[in-house]
Coordinates of C-alpha atoms in Angstrom, one line a residue:
M19 CA 35.6 -14.1 26.0
S20 CA 33.8 -17.0 26.0
D21 CA 30.5 -15.0 25.8
I22 CA 31.9 -13.2 22.9
R23 CA 32.8 -16.7 20.9
R24 CA 29.0 -18.1 21.6
H25 CA 26.9 -15.0 20.8
P26 CA 29.0 -12.8 18.4
V27 CA 26.3 -11.3 17.0
E28 CA 24.4 -10.5 20.3
S29 CA 27.6 -8.9 21.6
L30 CA 27.9 -6.7 18.7
A31 CA 24.3 -6.1 19.6
R32 CA 24.8 -5.0 23.0
F33 CA 28.3 -2.8 22.2
G34 CA 26.3 -1.4 19.9
Y35 CA 23.2 -0.1 22.1
G36 CA 25.9 1.1 24.7
A37 CA 27.8 2.8 21.9
R38 CA 24.8 4.6 20.9
G39 CA 24.3 5.7 23.9
V40 CA 27.3 7.3 25.2
V41 CA 27.0 9.5 21.4
Y42 CA 23.3 10.8 22.6
G43 CA 24.7 11.5 26.7
L44 CA 27.3 13.4 24.8
V45 CA 25.2 15.4 22.7
G46 CA 22.5 16.0 25.4
G47 CA 25.5 17.1 28.2
L48 CA 27.1 19.5 25.7
A49 CA 23.5 20.8 24.5
L50 CA 22.3 21.4 27.9
L51 CA 25.6 23.2 29.0
A52 CA 25.0 25.1 25.9
A53 CA 21.5 26.0 27.5
I54 CA 22.8 27.5 30.6
G55 CA 25.7 29.2 29.3
S56 CA 28.6 26.8 30.8
G57 CA 30.0 26.1 27.5
G58 CA 28.9 23.1 25.4
Q59 CA 27.4 23.5 22.0
T60 CA 24.1 22.7 19.8
G61 CA 25.9 20.6 17.4
G62 CA 25.1 17.0 16.0
S63 CA 27.1 13.3 17.1
R64 CA 29.7 14.4 14.9
S65 CA 30.4 17.6 16.9
A66 CA 29.9 15.6 20.2
L67 CA 32.5 13.2 18.9
Q68 CA 35.3 15.9 17.7
T69 CA 34.9 17.4 21.6
L70 CA 36.5 13.8 22.6
V71 CA 39.7 14.3 20.9
S72 CA 41.4 16.6 22.7
Q73 CA 40.2 14.7 26.1
P74 CA 42.7 12.2 28.0
F75 CA 42.1 8.6 25.9
G76 CA 40.3 10.7 24.1
K77 CA 41.1 8.6 20.8
V78 CA 40.7 5.5 22.8
W79 CA 37.3 6.2 23.5
L80 CA 36.6 7.5 20.0
F81 CA 37.6 4.0 18.5
L82 CA 36.1 1.7 20.8
I83 CA 32.7 4.0 20.1
A84 CA 33.8 3.6 16.3
L85 CA 33.7 -0.4 16.8
G86 CA 30.8 -0.4 18.9
L87 CA 28.7 2.1 15.9
F88 CA 29.8 -0.7 13.7
G89 CA 28.6 -3.4 15.3
F90 CA 24.8 -1.4 15.8
C91 CA 24.9 -1.2 12.4
A92 CA 25.8 -4.4 11.4
W93 CA 23.1 -5.4 14.3
R94 CA 20.4 -3.1 12.6
I95 CA 20.8 -4.6 9.1
L96 CA 20.8 -8.1 10.0
E97 CA 17.5 -6.9 12.4
A98 CA 16.6 -5.9 8.8
L99 CA 17.3 -9.1 7.0
T100 CA 16.2 -11.6 9.8
D101 CA 13.4 -10.3 11.3
A102 CA 15.5 -11.4 14.5
D103 CA 12.9 -8.8 16.3
N104 CA 9.8 -10.5 14.7
R105 CA 8.6 -7.9 13.5
G106 CA 6.5 -9.8 10.8
S107 CA 6.0 -9.3 7.3
D108 CA 2.7 -7.4 7.5
M109 CA 3.0 -3.5 6.1
K110 CA 3.7 -2.4 9.6
G111 CA 6.6 -4.7 10.3
W112 CA 8.0 -3.9 6.4
G113 CA 8.2 -0.2 7.4
V114 CA 10.0 -1.1 10.9
R115 CA 12.4 -3.2 9.3
G116 CA 13.0 -0.6 6.5
A117 CA 13.7 1.9 9.2
H118 CA 16.3 -0.4 10.9
L119 CA 17.7 -0.6 7.2
I120 CA 17.9 2.9 6.9
S121 CA 19.2 3.6 10.5
G122 CA 22.0 1.0 10.2
V123 CA 23.5 2.9 6.9
I124 CA 23.5 6.5 9.2
Y125 CA 24.8 4.6 11.9
A126 CA 28.0 3.1 9.3
G127 CA 28.2 7.0 8.2
L128 CA 28.8 8.0 11.9
A129 CA 31.0 5.2 12.9
V130 CA 33.4 6.0 9.8
S131 CA 33.4 9.6 11.0
A132 CA 34.4 8.6 14.8
L133 CA 37.4 6.1 13.1
R134 CA 38.6 9.1 11.1
L135 CA 38.6 11.2 14.4
A136 CA 40.3 8.0 16.1
L137 CA 43.0 8.1 13.0
G138 CA 43.5 12.3 13.3
R139 CA 42.1 12.2 9.3
G140 CA 39.3 14.0 9.5
S141 CA 37.6 17.0 11.8
G142 CA 34.0 15.4 11.9
G143 CA 32.8 18.5 13.9
S144 CA 30.7 20.8 11.1
G145 CA 29.7 19.1 8.3
E146 CA 26.3 17.1 9.5
D147 CA 24.0 19.9 8.8
Q148 CA 26.4 20.1 5.4
A149 CA 25.8 16.5 4.4
A150 CA 22.0 16.7 5.2
Q151 CA 22.1 20.1 2.4
D152 CA 24.2 18.1 -0.1
W153 CA 22.1 14.7 -0.3
T154 CA 19.1 16.5 -0.1
A155 CA 20.7 18.7 -3.4
W156 CA 21.0 15.7 -4.8
L157 CA 17.6 14.1 -4.4
M158 CA 16.1 17.5 -5.6
S159 CA 18.0 17.4 -9.0
Q160 CA 16.3 13.7 -10.0
P161 CA 13.6 13.0 -11.2
F162 CA 10.2 14.6 -9.1
G163 CA 13.4 15.7 -6.6
Q164 CA 11.3 18.0 -5.0
W165 CA 8.6 15.6 -4.3
L166 CA 10.8 12.6 -3.0
V167 CA 12.3 15.2 -0.5
G168 CA 8.9 16.4 0.8
L169 CA 8.0 12.5 1.6
V170 CA 11.1 11.9 3.1
G171 CA 10.6 14.8 5.7
L172 CA 6.5 13.5 6.3
V173 CA 8.5 10.4 7.3
V174 CA 10.9 12.0 9.3
A175 CA 8.3 14.6 11.1
G176 CA 5.9 11.0 10.9
T177 CA 8.4 9.1 12.9
G178 CA 8.9 12.1 15.5
I179 CA 5.2 11.6 16.2
A180 CA 5.7 8.3 16.9
F181 CA 8.2 8.5 19.2
I182 CA 6.1 11.2 20.8
W183 CA 3.2 9.0 20.9
K184 CA 5.5 6.1 22.5
A185 CA 7.0 8.7 25.3
W186 CA 3.1 9.6 26.2
R187 CA 1.0 6.4 25.7
G188 CA 3.5 3.5 24.7
N189 CA 5.4 0.4 26.3
V190 CA 9.1 2.3 26.5
A191 CA 10.4 -1.2 28.3
D192 CA 8.9 -3.2 25.4
R193 CA 12.1 -6.0 25.1
L194 CA 13.4 -4.8 28.1
S195 CA 14.2 -7.6 30.5
L196 CA 14.1 -5.2 33.6
P197 CA 14.0 -5.8 37.7
S198 CA 11.4 -5.1 39.1
D199 CA 13.4 -2.4 41.6
K200 CA 14.9 -0.6 38.6
R201 CA 11.8 -0.7 36.2
E202 CA 10.4 2.8 37.2
W203 CA 13.0 4.8 36.8
I204 CA 14.1 3.3 33.5
V205 CA 10.6 3.6 32.1
S206 CA 11.1 7.2 32.9
L207 CA 14.3 7.7 31.4
G208 CA 12.8 6.1 28.2
R209 CA 10.0 8.2 28.1
M210 CA 11.8 11.3 28.5
G211 CA 14.3 9.8 25.5
F212 CA 11.7 9.2 23.6
A213 CA 9.8 12.4 24.0
A214 CA 13.0 14.7 23.2
R215 CA 13.9 12.4 20.2
G216 CA 10.5 13.0 18.4
V217 CA 11.2 16.6 19.0
V218 CA 14.1 16.7 17.1
F219 CA 13.0 14.1 14.2
L220 CA 9.8 16.7 14.2
L221 CA 11.8 19.7 13.7
I222 CA 14.2 17.9 10.7
G223 CA 11.0 16.5 9.0
G224 CA 9.5 20.3 9.3
F225 CA 13.1 21.8 7.5
L226 CA 12.8 18.9 4.7
V227 CA 9.2 19.7 3.9
L228 CA 10.0 23.1 4.0
A229 CA 12.9 22.9 2.1
A230 CA 10.6 20.9 -0.7
L231 CA 7.9 23.5 -0.5
H232 CA 10.6 26.6 -1.4
S233 CA 13.0 24.4 -3.6
S234 CA 16.0 25.3 -1.3
S235 CA 18.3 22.5 0.4
S236 CA 19.9 25.2 2.6
Q237 CA 16.7 25.4 4.6
V238 CA 17.7 21.1 5.8
R239 CA 19.1 20.9 9.2
G240 CA 20.5 18.2 11.1
L241 CA 20.5 17.2 14.8
G242 CA 22.7 20.2 15.7
G243 CA 20.5 22.7 13.4
A244 CA 17.5 21.4 15.1
L245 CA 18.9 22.1 18.6
E246 CA 20.3 25.4 17.2
A247 CA 16.4 26.1 15.9
L248 CA 15.3 25.4 19.6
Q249 CA 17.4 27.8 21.2
Q250 CA 16.7 30.8 19.0
Q251 CA 13.0 30.8 20.1
P252 CA 11.5 32.7 22.8
Y253 CA 12.7 31.2 26.2
G254 CA 14.7 28.9 24.0
W255 CA 17.3 27.8 26.6
V256 CA 14.7 26.3 28.5
L257 CA 13.2 24.8 25.5
L258 CA 17.0 23.5 24.6
A259 CA 18.0 22.5 28.3
L260 CA 14.4 20.6 28.2
T261 CA 15.2 18.7 24.9
A262 CA 19.0 18.6 26.0
I263 CA 18.1 16.3 29.1
G264 CA 15.7 14.3 27.3
L265 CA 19.0 13.5 24.9
F266 CA 20.9 12.8 27.9
A267 CA 18.2 10.4 29.1
F268 CA 18.0 8.4 26.1
G269 CA 21.8 8.1 26.3
L270 CA 21.4 6.4 29.8
F271 CA 19.0 4.2 28.3
G272 CA 21.0 3.4 25.6
L273 CA 23.3 1.8 28.0
V274 CA 20.4 0.1 29.8
Q275 CA 19.3 -1.4 26.6
A276 CA 22.7 -2.6 26.2
R277 CA 22.7 -4.7 29.5
Y278 CA 18.5 -5.9 29.5
R279 CA 17.2 -5.9 25.9
H280 CA 16.3 -9.2 24.8
I281 CA 18.5 -9.7 21.8
D282 CA 17.5 -13.3 19.8
A283 CA 20.7 -12.8 17.4
P284 CA 20.6 -15.2 14.6
D285 CA 24.1 -17.1 14.7
L286 CA 26.7 -16.2 12.2
D287 CA 25.9 -19.2 9.4
D288 CA 21.9 -17.6 9.7
A289 CA 23.5 -14.2 9.5
K290 CA 25.8 -14.8 6.5
A291 CA 22.8 -16.4 4.6
A292 CA 20.6 -13.6 5.0
V293 CA 23.3 -11.4 3.3
A294 CA 24.1 -13.5 0.8
R295 CA 20.2 -14.1 -0.3
V296 CA 20.1 -10.0 -0.5
G297 CA 23.7 -10.1 -2.6
R298 CA 22.0 -12.3 -5.2

């Protein structure tokens, strides 16, 4: 408890990485079961959380995951506003910090869904694709909306390519302080996880680009829709199984990040000042 009091932002961040890891582990595990025909599902994050409701202590787990995701949201936003990871103020640095800010908003929405499920106030299971289609339809209704949707799709697809590149040649253990005897298998987990995330982001971005080209928001898919698209391909169960294993690996990698990631978190006063500057 004393460590939490001394480093509240760092504790929030570590709790958040762990919660994100649990969500990815659930998504990957359920998708793997679906691939091998042993039940499971190819739903997204909200569908995965829904499966916890009927499990022993399921609502307690959902409440803890919700708290963790709110912590991850707070860390991502503070990370972007205070440059806690020293990304810098060049174009690349601002790009990464902007992506973290968007990530924080997305995980805030997922945290709200988990909390509603824990309180018995939402089904949370089937709305991920629909939510993506709704915001796409809204964006298309704005001036130059079709171009904006296409641009978002290209950015998402580009992020997927970056994840695949990181899995292949990048330093996935960057910012991790790993014991030497555990480094090899943790790096393997990270590479598998980033590769799977890259495939999913590439598919989601592709669906957005198609939606822009055809001016049809109904073509947009979220995480669950991307996994389902893989399953529908020739030898789809193999593609789905490999991607599911990668997502499960990224879930385990998230637990590693919760333990070993270097987090140079700002203290509460600096964090409050950064938020206040944005609010002015």
